[in-house]
PDB file of C-alpha atoms in Angstrom:
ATOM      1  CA  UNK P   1     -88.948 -62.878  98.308  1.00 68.00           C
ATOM      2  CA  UNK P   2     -92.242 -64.589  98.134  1.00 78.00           C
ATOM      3  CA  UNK P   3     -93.029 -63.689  94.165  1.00 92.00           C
ATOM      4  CA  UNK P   4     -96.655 -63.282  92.653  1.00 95.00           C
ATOM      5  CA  UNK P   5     -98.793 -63.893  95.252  1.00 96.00           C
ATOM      6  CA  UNK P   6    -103.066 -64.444  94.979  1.00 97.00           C
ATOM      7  CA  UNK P   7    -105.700 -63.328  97.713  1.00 97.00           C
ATOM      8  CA  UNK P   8    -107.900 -65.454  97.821  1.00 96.00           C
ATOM      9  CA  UNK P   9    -106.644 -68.953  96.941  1.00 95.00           C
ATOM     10  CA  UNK P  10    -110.898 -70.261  96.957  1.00 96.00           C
ATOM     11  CA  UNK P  11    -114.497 -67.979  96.984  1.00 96.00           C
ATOM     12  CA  UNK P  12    -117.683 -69.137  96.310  1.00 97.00           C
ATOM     13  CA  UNK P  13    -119.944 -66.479  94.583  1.00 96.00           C
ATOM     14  CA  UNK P  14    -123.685 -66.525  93.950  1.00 97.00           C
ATOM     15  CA  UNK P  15    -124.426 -64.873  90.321  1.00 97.00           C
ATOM     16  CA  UNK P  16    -124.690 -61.232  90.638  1.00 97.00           C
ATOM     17  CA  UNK P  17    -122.436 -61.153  93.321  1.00 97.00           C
ATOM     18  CA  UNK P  18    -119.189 -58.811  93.048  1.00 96.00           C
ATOM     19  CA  UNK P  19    -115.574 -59.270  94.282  1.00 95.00           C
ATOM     20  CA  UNK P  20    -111.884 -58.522  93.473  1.00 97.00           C
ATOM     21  CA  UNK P  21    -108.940 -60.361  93.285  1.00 97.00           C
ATOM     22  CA  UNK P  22    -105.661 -59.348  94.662  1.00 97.00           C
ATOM     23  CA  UNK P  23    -102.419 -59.881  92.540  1.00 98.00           C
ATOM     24  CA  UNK P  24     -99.034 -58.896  94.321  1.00 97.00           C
ATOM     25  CA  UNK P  25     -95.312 -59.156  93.344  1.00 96.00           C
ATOM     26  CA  UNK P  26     -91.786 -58.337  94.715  1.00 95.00           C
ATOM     27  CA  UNK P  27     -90.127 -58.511  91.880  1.00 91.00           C
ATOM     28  CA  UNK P  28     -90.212 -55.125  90.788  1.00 91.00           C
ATOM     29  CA  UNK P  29     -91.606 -56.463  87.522  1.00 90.00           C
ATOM     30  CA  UNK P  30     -93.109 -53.914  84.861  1.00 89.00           C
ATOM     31  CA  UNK P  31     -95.630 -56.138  83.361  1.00 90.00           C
ATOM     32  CA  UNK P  32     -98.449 -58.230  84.922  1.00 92.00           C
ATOM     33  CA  UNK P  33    -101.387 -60.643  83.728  1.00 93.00           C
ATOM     34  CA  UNK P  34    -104.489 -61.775  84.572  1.00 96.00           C
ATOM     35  CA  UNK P  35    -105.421 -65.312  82.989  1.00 96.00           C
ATOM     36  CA  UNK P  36    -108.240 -67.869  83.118  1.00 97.00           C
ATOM     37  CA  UNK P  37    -107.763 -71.487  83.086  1.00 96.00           C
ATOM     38  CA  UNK P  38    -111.024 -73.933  82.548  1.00 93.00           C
ATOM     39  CA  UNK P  39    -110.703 -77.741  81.522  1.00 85.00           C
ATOM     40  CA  UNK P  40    -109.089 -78.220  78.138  1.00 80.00           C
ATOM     41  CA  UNK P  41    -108.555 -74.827  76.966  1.00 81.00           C
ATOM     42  CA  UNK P  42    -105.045 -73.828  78.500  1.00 87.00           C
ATOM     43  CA  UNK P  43    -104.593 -70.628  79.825  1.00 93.00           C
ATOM     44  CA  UNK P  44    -106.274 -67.386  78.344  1.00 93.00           C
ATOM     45  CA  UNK P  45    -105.835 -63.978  79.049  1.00 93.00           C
ATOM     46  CA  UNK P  46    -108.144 -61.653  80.417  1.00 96.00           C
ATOM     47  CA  UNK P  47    -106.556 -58.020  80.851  1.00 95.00           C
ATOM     48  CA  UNK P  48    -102.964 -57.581  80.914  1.00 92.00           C
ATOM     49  CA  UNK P  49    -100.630 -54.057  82.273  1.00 92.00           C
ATOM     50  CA  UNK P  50     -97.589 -53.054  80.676  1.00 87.00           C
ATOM     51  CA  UNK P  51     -96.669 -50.662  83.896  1.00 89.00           C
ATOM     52  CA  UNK P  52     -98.093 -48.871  86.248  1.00 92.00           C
ATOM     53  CA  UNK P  53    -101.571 -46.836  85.698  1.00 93.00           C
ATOM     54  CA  UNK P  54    -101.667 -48.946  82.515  1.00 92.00           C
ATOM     55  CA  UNK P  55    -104.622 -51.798  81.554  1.00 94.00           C
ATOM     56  CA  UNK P  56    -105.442 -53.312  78.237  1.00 92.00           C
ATOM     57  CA  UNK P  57    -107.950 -56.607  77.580  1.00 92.00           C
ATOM     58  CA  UNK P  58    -106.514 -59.428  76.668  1.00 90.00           C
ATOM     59  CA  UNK P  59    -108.360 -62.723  74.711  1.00 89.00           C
ATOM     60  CA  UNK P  60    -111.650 -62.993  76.715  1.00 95.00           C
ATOM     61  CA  UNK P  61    -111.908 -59.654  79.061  1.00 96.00           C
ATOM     62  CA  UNK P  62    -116.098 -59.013  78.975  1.00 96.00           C
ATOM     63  CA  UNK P  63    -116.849 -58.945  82.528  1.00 96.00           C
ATOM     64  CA  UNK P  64    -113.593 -58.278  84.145  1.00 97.00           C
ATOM     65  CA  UNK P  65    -111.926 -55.019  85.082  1.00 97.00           C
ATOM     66  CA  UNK P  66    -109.163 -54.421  86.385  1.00 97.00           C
ATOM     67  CA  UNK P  67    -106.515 -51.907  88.036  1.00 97.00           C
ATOM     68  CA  UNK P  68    -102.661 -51.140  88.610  1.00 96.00           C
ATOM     69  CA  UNK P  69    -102.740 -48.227  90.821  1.00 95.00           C
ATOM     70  CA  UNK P  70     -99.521 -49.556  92.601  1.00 95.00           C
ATOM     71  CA  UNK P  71     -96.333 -51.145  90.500  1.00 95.00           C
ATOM     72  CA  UNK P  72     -96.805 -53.968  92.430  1.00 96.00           C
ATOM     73  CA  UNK P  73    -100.697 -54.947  92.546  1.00 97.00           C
ATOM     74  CA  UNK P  74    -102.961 -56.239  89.701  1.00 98.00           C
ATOM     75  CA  UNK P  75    -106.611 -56.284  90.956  1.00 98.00           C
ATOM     76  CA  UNK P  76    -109.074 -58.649  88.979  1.00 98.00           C
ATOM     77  CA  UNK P  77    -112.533 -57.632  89.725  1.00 97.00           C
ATOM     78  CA  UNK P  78    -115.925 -58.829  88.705  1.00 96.00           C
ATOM     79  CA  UNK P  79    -118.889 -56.431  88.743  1.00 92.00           C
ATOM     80  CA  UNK P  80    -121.762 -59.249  88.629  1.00 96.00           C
ATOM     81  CA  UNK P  81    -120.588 -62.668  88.408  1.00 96.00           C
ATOM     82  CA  UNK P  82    -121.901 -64.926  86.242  1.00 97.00           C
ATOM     83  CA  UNK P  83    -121.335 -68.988  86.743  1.00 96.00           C
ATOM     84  CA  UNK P  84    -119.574 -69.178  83.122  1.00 96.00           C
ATOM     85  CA  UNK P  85    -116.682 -67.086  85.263  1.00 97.00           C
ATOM     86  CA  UNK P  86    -116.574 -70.138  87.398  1.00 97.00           C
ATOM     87  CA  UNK P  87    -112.676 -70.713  86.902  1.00 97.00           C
ATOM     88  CA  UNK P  88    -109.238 -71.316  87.799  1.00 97.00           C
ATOM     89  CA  UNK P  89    -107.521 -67.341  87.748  1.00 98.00           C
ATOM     90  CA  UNK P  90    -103.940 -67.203  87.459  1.00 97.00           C
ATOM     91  CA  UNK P  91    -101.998 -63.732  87.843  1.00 96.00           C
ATOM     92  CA  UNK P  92     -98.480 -63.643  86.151  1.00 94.00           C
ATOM     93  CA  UNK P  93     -95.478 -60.813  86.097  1.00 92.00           C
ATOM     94  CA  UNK P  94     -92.304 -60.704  83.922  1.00 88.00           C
ATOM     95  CA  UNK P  95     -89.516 -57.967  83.262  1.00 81.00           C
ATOM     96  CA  UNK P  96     -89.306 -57.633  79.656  1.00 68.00           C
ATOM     97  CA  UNK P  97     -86.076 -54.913  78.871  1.00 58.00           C
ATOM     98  CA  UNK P  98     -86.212 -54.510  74.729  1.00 55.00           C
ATOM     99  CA  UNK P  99     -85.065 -57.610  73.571  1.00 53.00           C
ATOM    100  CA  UNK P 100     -85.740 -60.665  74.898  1.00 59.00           C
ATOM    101  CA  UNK P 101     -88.870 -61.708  76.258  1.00 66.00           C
ATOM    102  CA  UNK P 102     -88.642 -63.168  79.903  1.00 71.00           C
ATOM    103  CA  UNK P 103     -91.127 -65.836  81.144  1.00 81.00           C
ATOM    104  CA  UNK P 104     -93.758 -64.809  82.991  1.00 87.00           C
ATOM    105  CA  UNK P 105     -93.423 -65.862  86.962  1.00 90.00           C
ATOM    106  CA  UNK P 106     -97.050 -67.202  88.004  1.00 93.00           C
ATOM    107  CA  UNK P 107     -99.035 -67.014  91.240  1.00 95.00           C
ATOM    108  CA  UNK P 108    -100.915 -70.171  92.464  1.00 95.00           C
ATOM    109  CA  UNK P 109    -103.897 -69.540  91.811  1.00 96.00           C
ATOM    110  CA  UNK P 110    -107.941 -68.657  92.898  1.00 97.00           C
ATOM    111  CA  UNK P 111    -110.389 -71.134  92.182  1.00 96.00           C
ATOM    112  CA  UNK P 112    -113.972 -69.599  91.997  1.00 97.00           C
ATOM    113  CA  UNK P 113    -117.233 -70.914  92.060  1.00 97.00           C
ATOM    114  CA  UNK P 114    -119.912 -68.951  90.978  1.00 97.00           C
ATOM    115  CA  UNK P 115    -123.335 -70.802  91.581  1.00 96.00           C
TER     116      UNK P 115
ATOM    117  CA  UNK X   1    -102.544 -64.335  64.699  1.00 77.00           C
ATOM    118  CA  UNK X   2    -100.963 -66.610  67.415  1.00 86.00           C
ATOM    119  CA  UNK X   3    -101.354 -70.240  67.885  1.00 92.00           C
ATOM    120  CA  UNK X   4    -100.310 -72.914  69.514  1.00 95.00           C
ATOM    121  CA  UNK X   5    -101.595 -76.573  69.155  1.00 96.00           C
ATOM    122  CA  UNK X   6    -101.324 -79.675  71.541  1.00 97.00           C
ATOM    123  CA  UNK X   7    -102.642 -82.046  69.652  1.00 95.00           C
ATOM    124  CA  UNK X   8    -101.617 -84.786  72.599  1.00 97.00           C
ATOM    125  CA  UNK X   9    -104.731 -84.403  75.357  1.00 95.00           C
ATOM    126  CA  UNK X  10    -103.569 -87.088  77.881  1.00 97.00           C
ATOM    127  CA  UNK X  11    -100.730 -89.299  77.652  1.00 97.00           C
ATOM    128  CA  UNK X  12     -99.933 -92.642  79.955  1.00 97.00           C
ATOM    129  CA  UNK X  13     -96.319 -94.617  79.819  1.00 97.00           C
ATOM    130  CA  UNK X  14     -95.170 -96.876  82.568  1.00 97.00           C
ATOM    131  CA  UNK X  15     -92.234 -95.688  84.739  1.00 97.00           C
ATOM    132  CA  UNK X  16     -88.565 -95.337  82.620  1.00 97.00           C
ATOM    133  CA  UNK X  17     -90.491 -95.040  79.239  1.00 97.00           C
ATOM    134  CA  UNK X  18     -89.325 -91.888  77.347  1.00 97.00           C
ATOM    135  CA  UNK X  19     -92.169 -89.808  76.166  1.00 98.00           C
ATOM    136  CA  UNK X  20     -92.248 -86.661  73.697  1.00 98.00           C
ATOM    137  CA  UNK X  21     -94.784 -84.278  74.197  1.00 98.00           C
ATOM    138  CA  UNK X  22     -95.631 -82.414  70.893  1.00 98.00           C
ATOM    139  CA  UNK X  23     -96.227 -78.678  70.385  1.00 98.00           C
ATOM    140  CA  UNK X  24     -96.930 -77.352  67.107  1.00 98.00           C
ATOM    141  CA  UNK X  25     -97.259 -73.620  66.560  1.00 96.00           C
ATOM    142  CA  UNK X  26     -98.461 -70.476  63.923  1.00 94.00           C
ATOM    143  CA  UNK X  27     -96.758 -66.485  64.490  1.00 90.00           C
ATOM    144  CA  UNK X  28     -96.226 -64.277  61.861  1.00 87.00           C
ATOM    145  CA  UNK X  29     -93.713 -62.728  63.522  1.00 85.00           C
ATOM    146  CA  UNK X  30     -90.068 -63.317  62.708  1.00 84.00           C
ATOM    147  CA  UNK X  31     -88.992 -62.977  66.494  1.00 85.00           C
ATOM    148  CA  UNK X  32     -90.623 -64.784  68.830  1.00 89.00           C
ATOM    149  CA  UNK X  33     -89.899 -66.811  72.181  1.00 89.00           C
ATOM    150  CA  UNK X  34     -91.438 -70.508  73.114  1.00 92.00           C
ATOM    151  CA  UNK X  35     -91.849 -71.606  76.110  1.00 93.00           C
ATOM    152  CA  UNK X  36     -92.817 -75.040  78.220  1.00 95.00           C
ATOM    153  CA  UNK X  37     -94.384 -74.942  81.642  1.00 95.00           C
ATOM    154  CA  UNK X  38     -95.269 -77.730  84.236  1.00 96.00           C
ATOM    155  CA  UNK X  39     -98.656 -77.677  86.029  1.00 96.00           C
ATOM    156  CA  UNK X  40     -98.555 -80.190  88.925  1.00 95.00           C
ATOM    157  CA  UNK X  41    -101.457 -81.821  90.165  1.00 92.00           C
ATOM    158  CA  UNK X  42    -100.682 -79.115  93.017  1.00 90.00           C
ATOM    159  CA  UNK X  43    -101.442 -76.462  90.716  1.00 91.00           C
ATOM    160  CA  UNK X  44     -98.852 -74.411  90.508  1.00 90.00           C
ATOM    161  CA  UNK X  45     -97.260 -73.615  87.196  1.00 93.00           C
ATOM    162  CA  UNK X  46     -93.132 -74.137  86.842  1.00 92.00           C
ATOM    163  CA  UNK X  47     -91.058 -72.186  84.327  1.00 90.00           C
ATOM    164  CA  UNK X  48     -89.381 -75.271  82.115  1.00 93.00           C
ATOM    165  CA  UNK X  49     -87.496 -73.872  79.547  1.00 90.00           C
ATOM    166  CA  UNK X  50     -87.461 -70.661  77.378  1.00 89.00           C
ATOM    167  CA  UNK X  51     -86.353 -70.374  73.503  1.00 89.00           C
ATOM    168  CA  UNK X  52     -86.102 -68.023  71.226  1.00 87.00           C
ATOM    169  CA  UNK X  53     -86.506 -68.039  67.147  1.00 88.00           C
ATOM    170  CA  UNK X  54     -82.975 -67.918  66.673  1.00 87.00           C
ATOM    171  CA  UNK X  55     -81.651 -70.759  68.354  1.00 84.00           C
ATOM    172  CA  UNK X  56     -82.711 -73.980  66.552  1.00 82.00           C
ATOM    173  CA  UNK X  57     -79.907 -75.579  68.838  1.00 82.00           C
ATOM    174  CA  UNK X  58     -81.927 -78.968  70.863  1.00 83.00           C
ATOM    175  CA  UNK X  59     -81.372 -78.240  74.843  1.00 84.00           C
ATOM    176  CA  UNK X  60     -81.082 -80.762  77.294  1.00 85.00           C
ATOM    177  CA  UNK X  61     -81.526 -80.314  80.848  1.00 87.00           C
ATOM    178  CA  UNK X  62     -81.358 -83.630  82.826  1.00 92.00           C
ATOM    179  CA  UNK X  63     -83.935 -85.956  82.015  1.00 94.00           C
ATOM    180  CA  UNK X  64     -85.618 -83.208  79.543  1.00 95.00           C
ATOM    181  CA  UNK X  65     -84.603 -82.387  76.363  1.00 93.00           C
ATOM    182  CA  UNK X  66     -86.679 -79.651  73.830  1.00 94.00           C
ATOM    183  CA  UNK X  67     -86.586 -80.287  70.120  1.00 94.00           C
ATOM    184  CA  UNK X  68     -87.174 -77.013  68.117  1.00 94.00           C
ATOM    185  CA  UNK X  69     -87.524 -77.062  64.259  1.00 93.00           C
ATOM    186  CA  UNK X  70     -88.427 -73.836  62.765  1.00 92.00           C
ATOM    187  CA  UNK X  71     -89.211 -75.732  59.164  1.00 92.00           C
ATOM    188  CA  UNK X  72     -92.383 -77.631  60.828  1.00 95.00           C
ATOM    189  CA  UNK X  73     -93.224 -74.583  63.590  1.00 95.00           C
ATOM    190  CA  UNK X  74     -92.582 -77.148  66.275  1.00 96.00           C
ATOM    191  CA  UNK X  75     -90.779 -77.507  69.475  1.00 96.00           C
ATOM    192  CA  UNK X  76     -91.198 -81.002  71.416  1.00 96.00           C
ATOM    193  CA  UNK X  77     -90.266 -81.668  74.515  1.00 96.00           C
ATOM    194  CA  UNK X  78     -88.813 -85.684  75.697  1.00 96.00           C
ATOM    195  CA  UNK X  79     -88.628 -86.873  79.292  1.00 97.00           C
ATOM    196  CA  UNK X  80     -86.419 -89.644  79.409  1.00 96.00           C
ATOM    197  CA  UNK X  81     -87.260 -92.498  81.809  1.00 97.00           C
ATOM    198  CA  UNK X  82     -90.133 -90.787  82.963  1.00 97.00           C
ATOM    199  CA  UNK X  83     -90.574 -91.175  86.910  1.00 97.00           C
ATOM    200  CA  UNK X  84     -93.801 -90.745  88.656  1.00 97.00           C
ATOM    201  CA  UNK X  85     -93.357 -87.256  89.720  1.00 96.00           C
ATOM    202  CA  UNK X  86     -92.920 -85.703  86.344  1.00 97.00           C
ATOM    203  CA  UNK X  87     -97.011 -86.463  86.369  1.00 97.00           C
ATOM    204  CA  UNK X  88     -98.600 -83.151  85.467  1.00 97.00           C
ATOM    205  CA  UNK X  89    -100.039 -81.229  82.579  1.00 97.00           C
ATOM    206  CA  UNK X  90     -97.780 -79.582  80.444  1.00 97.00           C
ATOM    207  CA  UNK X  91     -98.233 -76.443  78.661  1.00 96.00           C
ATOM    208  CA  UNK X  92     -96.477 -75.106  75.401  1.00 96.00           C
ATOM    209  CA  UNK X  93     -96.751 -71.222  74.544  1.00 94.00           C
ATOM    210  CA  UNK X  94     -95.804 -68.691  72.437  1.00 92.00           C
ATOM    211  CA  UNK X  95     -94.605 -64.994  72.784  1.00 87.00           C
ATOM    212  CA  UNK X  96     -93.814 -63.094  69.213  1.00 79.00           C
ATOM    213  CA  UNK X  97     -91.642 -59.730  69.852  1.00 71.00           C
ATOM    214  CA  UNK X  98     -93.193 -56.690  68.115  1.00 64.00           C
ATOM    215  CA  UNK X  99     -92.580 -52.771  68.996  1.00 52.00           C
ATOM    216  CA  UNK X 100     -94.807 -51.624  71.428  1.00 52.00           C
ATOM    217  CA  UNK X 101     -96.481 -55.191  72.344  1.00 58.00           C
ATOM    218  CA  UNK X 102     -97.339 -56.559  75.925  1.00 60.00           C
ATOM    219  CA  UNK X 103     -95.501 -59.825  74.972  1.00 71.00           C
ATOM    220  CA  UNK X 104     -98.545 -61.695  75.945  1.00 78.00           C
ATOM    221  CA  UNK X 105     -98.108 -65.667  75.790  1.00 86.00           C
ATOM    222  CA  UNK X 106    -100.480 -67.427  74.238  1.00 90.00           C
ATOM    223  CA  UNK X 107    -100.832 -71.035  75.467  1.00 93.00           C
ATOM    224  CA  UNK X 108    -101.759 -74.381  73.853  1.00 95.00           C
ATOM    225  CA  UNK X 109    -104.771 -76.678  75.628  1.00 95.00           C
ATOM    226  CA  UNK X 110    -101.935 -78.691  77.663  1.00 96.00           C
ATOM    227  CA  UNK X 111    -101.197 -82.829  77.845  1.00 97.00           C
ATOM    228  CA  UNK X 112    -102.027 -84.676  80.478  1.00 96.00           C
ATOM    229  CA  UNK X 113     -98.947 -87.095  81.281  1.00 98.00           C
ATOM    230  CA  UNK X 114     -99.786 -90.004  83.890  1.00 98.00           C
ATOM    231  CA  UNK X 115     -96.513 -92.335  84.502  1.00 97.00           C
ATOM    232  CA  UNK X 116     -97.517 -95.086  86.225  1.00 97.00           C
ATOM    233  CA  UNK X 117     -95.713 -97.166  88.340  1.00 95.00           C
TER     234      UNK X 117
END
């Protein structure tokens, strides 16, 4: 059971420059999230998926799409990276059955560089 | 709108202090779930503790201990006699429970703790 798991874990980009990120769980979980973390602002979220061949934008999504073709994988991608995208990315999961909300199991992380 | 405020940037105690984190927070929803998580200097971010509107009941866990009060929207969070490992930002967030939402946590900016030796 290896839980959320990132691909990559670093990339340098040069502006204009495109890429994906890979999100994968085993936990069978419904929901996933993509976040952003940069220096003294937390977490915030970017695009989120509530199941499978669903996607909805999240805080601060401009520039990012993203895709859950599978129940499993979250794909972040960038069309034309910009350096203010130079961040921390974070992909989460959780299983929330009506009721209680469950806390969200996170990956560990892709640091990009965009120069 | 959701919010959630760490007023606390970076914290430093000395090894066996206690320290209290605070985390203050806005919802307008009546249900809603807080959360703490622990961000190593590894990177990683660990699950602490979940808990939801209803339960005003203090939890203790160890060394930790969570101090929710729904009349001042707050829920701290004490390490007694802090040890070096427990170094790491900490993060409070927030999760309110409507039909139909993605239950999307919002997070505050996060305290640095440093124990020292």
């Amino acid at each position: 059971n290896a839980g959320v798991t990132q691909t990559p874990k670093f990339r340098v980009l040069k502006t204009g420059q495109s890429m994906t990120l890979l999100c994968a769980q085993d936990m069978n979980h419904e929901y996933m999230y993509w976040y952003r973390q940069d220096p003294g602002m937390g977490l915030r979220l970017i695009h989120y998926s509530v199941g499978e061949g669903t996607t909805a934008k999240g805080e601060v999504p401009d520039g990012y799409n993203v895709s859950r073709l599978k129940k499993q994988n979250f794909l972040l991608g960038l069309e034309s990276a910009a350096p203010s995208q130079t961040s921390v990315y974070f992909c989460a999961s959780s299983y929330h059955p009506e009721g209680p909300v469950g806390e969200q199991y996170f990956g560990p992380g892709t640091r990009l560089t965009v120069t | 709108a959701q919010k959630v405020t760490q007023a606390q940037t970076e914290i430093s105690v000395v090894e066996k202090e206690d320290v209290t984190l605070d985390c203050v927070y806005e919802t307008r929803d009546t249900t809603y779930y807080l959360f703490w998580y622990k961000q190593p200097p590894s990177g990683e971010l660990v699950f602490l503790i979940r808990r939801n509107s209803f339960d005003e009941q203090n939890e203790i866990s160890g060394r930790y201990s969570w101090n929710f009060q729904k009349s001042t929207s707050s829920f701290n969070f004490t390490i007694t006699a802090s040890q070096v490992v427990d170094s790491a930002v900490y993060f409070c967030a927030l999760s309110g429970v409507r039909s139909g939402s993605a239950r999307q946590l919002t997070f505050g900016s996060g305290t640095q703790l440093t124990v020292l030796p």
